[in-house]
Coordinates of C-alpha atoms in Angstrom, one line a residue:
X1 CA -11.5 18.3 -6.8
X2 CA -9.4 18.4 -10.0
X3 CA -8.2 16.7 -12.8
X4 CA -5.0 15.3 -10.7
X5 CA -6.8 14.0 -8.0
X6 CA -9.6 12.6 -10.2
X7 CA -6.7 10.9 -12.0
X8 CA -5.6 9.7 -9.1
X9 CA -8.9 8.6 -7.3
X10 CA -9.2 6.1 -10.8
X11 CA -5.8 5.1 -10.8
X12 CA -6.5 3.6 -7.4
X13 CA -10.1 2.3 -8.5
X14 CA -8.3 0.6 -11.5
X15 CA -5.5 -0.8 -9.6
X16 CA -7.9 -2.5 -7.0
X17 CA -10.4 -3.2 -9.8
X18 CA -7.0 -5.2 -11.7
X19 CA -6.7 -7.1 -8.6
X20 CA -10.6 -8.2 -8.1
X21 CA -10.3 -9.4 -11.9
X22 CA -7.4 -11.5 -10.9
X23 CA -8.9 -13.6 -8.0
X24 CA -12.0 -13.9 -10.0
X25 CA -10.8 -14.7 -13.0
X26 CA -7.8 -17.2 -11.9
X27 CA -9.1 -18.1 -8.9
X28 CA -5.8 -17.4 -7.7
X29 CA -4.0 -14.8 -5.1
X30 CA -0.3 -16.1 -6.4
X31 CA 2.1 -13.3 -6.5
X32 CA 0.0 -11.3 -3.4
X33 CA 0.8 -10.2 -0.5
X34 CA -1.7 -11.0 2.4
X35 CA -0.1 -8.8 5.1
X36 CA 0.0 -5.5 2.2
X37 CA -4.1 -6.2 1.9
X38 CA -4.5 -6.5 5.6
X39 CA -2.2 -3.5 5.9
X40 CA -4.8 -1.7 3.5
X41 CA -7.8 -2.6 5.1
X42 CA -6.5 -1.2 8.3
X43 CA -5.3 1.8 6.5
X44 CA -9.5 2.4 5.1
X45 CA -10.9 1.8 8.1
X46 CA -8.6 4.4 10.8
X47 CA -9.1 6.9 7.5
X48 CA -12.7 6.8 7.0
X49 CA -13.5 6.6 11.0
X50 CA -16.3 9.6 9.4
X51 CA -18.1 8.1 7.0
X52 CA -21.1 8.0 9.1
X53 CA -20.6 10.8 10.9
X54 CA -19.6 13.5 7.8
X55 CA -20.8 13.9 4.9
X56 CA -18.7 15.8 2.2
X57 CA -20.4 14.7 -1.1
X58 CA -21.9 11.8 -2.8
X59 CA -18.8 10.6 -4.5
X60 CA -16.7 11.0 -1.2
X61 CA -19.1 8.3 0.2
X62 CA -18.9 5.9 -2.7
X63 CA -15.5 5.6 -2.8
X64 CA -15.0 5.2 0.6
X65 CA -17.2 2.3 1.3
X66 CA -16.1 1.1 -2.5
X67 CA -12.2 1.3 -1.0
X68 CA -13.2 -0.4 2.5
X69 CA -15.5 -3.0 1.2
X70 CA -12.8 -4.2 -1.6
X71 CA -10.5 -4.6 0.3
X72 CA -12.1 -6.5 3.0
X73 CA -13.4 -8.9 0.6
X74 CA -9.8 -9.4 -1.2
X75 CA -8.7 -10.6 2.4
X76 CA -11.6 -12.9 2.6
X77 CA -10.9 -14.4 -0.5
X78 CA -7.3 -14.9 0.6
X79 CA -7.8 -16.2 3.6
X80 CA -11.0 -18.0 3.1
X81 CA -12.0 -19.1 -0.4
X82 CA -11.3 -22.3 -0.7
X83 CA -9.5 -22.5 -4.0
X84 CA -7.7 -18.7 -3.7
X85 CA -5.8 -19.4 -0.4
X86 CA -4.6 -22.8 -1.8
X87 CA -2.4 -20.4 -4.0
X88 CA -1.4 -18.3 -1.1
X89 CA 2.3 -17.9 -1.3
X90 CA 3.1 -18.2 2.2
X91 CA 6.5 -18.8 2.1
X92 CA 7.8 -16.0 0.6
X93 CA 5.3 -13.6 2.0
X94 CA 6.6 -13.6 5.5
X95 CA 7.5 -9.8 5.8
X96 CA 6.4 -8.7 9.7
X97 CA 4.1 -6.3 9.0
X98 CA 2.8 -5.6 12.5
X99 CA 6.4 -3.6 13.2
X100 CA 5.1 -1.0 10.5
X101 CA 1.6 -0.7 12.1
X102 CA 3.0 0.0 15.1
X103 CA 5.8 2.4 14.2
X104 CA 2.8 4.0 12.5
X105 CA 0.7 4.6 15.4
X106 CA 3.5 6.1 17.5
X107 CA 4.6 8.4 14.5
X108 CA 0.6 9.7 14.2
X109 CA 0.6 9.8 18.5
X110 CA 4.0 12.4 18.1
X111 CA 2.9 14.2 14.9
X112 CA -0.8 15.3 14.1
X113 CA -2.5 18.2 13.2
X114 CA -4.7 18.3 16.5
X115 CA -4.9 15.4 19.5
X116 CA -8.1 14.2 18.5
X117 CA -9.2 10.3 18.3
X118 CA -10.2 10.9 14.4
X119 CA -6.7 12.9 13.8
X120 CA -4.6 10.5 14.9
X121 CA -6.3 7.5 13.3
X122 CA -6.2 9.9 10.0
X123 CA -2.3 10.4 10.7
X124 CA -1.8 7.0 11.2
X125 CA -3.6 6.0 8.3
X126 CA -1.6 8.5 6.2
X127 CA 1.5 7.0 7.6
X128 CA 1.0 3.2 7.4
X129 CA -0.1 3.5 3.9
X130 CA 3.2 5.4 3.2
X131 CA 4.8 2.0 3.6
X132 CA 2.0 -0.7 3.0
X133 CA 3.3 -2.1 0.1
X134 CA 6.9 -2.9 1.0
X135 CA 5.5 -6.6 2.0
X136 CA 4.4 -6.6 -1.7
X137 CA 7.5 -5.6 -3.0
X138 CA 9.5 -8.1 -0.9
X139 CA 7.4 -11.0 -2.2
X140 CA 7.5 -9.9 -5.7
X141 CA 11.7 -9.4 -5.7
X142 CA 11.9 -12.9 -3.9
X143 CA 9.5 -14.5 -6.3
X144 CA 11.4 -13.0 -9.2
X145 CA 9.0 -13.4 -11.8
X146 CA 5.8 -11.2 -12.0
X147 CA 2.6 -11.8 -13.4
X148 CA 0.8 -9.3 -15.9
X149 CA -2.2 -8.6 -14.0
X150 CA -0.4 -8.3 -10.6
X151 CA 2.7 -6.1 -12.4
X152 CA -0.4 -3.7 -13.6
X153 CA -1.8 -3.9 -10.1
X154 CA 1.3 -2.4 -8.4
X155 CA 2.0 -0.1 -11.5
X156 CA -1.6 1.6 -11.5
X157 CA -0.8 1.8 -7.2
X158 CA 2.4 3.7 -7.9
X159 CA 0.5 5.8 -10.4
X160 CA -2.1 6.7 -8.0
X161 CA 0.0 8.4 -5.7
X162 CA 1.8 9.8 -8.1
X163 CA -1.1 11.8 -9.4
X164 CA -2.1 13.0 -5.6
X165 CA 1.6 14.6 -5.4
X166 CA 0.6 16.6 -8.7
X167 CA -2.9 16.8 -6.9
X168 CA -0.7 18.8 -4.2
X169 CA 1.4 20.8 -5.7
X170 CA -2.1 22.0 -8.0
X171 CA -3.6 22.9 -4.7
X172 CA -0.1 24.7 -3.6
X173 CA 0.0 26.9 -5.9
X174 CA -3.9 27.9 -6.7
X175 CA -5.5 27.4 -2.7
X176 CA -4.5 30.3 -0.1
X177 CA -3.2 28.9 3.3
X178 CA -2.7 24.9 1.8
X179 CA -0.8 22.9 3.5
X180 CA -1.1 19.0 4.1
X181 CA 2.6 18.6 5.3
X182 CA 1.6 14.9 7.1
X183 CA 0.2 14.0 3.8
X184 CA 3.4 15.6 1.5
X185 CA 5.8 13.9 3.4
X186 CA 4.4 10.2 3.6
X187 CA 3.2 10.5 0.0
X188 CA 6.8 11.2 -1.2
X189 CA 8.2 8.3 0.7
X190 CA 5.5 6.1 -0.8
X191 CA 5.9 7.3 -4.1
X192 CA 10.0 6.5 -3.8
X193 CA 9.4 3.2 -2.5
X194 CA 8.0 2.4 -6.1
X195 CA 11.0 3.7 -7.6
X196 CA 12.9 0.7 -8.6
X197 CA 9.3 -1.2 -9.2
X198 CA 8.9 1.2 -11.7
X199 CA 12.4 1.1 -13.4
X200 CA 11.9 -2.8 -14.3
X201 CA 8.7 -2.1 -15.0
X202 CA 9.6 0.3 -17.7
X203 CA 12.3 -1.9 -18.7
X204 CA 10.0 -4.7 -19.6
X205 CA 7.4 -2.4 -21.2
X206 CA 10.2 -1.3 -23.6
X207 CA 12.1 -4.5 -24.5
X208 CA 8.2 -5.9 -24.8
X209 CA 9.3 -8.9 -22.3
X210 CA 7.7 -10.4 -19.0
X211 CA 8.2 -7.7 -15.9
X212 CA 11.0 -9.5 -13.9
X213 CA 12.7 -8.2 -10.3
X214 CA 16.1 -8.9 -9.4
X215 CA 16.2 -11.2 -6.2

C-alpha cells in the first residue's frame, strides 16, 4: 500500500459512489451505459474469485465486496427499478459488448502468469476492464451532451487508473523483482482510452460551460 494506490482505491470508491448518488437521487440511469456496468460486474466477480478463499487484510475484503455488491445493485436498478430503467437509454447504448468479453478471455487463455483457473479469470479480468468503458464512451459521444454527475463519474474512473500507473511505477522503482506486466500494459490502454474524454472535459472545466463530446 501507498499513497498512489490509496489515491487510486478512493478515486474508484468516489466515482462509483457519484454514480449511486445519481440513481438515487434522480431516479434516473440517463446518460449510462448498461452493457459498461454489466461489463464491470463481470470484471469483480472473475477478479475477486478469492475472497473467500484468501485473506490479505481487512480493507482488501471491504473493498471487494463494496466493488462487487455496487455494482450488482447499479445493474439491478437499471434493469429492474421501475422508475430508473424507464430512463434507460437504449437506443443509443447498443455497443456489443459481448465481442470484448470474449476477446478478453482468449487474450487471458494465451497470456497469464501461470495456467491456473484463478489466473486466468484474474488476467481476464485485468483485460476486460482495460476496455469496459468504451460502451460508455460511445453513448456519451452519440448523446452529445453530458450530465454533471455522470461527466464526474467517468472523470474520477479515468482518475483511478491513473493513480494505479503512478501506483506502478512507485512500486518499480522501490520493490526488488516487481513486475505486473499483464497489469502495465492493460492499464495504459485503459488509461488512453480516456484521453479525449478528458480533453473536453478539461475544456469545459476551463471555459466553466457544460462538458459536451463531439458526435
Amino acid at each position: 500500500m501507498n499513497v498512489f494506490r490509496l489515491a487510486g482505491d478512493m478515486t474508484h470508491l468516489i466515482s462509483i459512489l457519484i454514480l449511486l448518488l445519481k440513481i438515487y437521487a434522480t431516479r434516473s440511469c440517463s446518460g449510462i451505459s448498461l452493457k459498461t456496468q454489466e461489463l464491470y460486474v463481470i470484471v469483480f466477480v472473475a477478479r475477486y474469485l478469492d475472497l473467500f478463499t484468501s485473506f490479505i487484510s481487512v480493507y482488501n475484503s471491504v473493498m471487494k465486496v463494496v466493488f462487487v455488491t455496487c455494482s450488482i445493485g447499479i445493474v439491478w436498478c437499471m434493469r429492474f427499478h421501475p422508475l430508473v430503467r424507464r430512463t434507460y437509454d437504449k437506443e443509443h447504448d447498443t455497443f456489443r459488448h459481448y465481442f470484448l468479453v470474449a476477446a478478453s478471455f482468449v487474450l487471458a487463455l494465451l497470456f497469464h502468469d501461470s495456467f491456473t483457473v484463478r489466473e486466468v479469470f484474474w488476467a481476464f479480468s485485468i483485460y476486460l476492464e482495460a476496455v469496459a468503458i468504451l460502451p460508455q464512451l460511445v453513448l456519451l459521444q452519440r448523446s452529445g451532451n453530458v450530465d454533471n454527475l455522470t461527466g464526474q463519474y467517468v472523470f474520477f474512473l479515468g482518475a483511478y487508473r491513473a493513480f494505479y500507473i503512478l501506483n506502478w511505477i512507485y512500486r518499480y522503482f522501490t520493490e526488488k523483482h516487481y513486475s505486473w506486466w499483464i497489469s502495465w500494459i492493460a492499464g495504459f490502454v485503459q488509461t488512453a482510452l480516456y484521453a479525449d474524454f478528458f480533453y473536453y472535459y478539461f475544456i469545459s472545466w476551463k471555459n466553466n460551460s457544460k462538458l459536451q463530446l463531439p458526435a
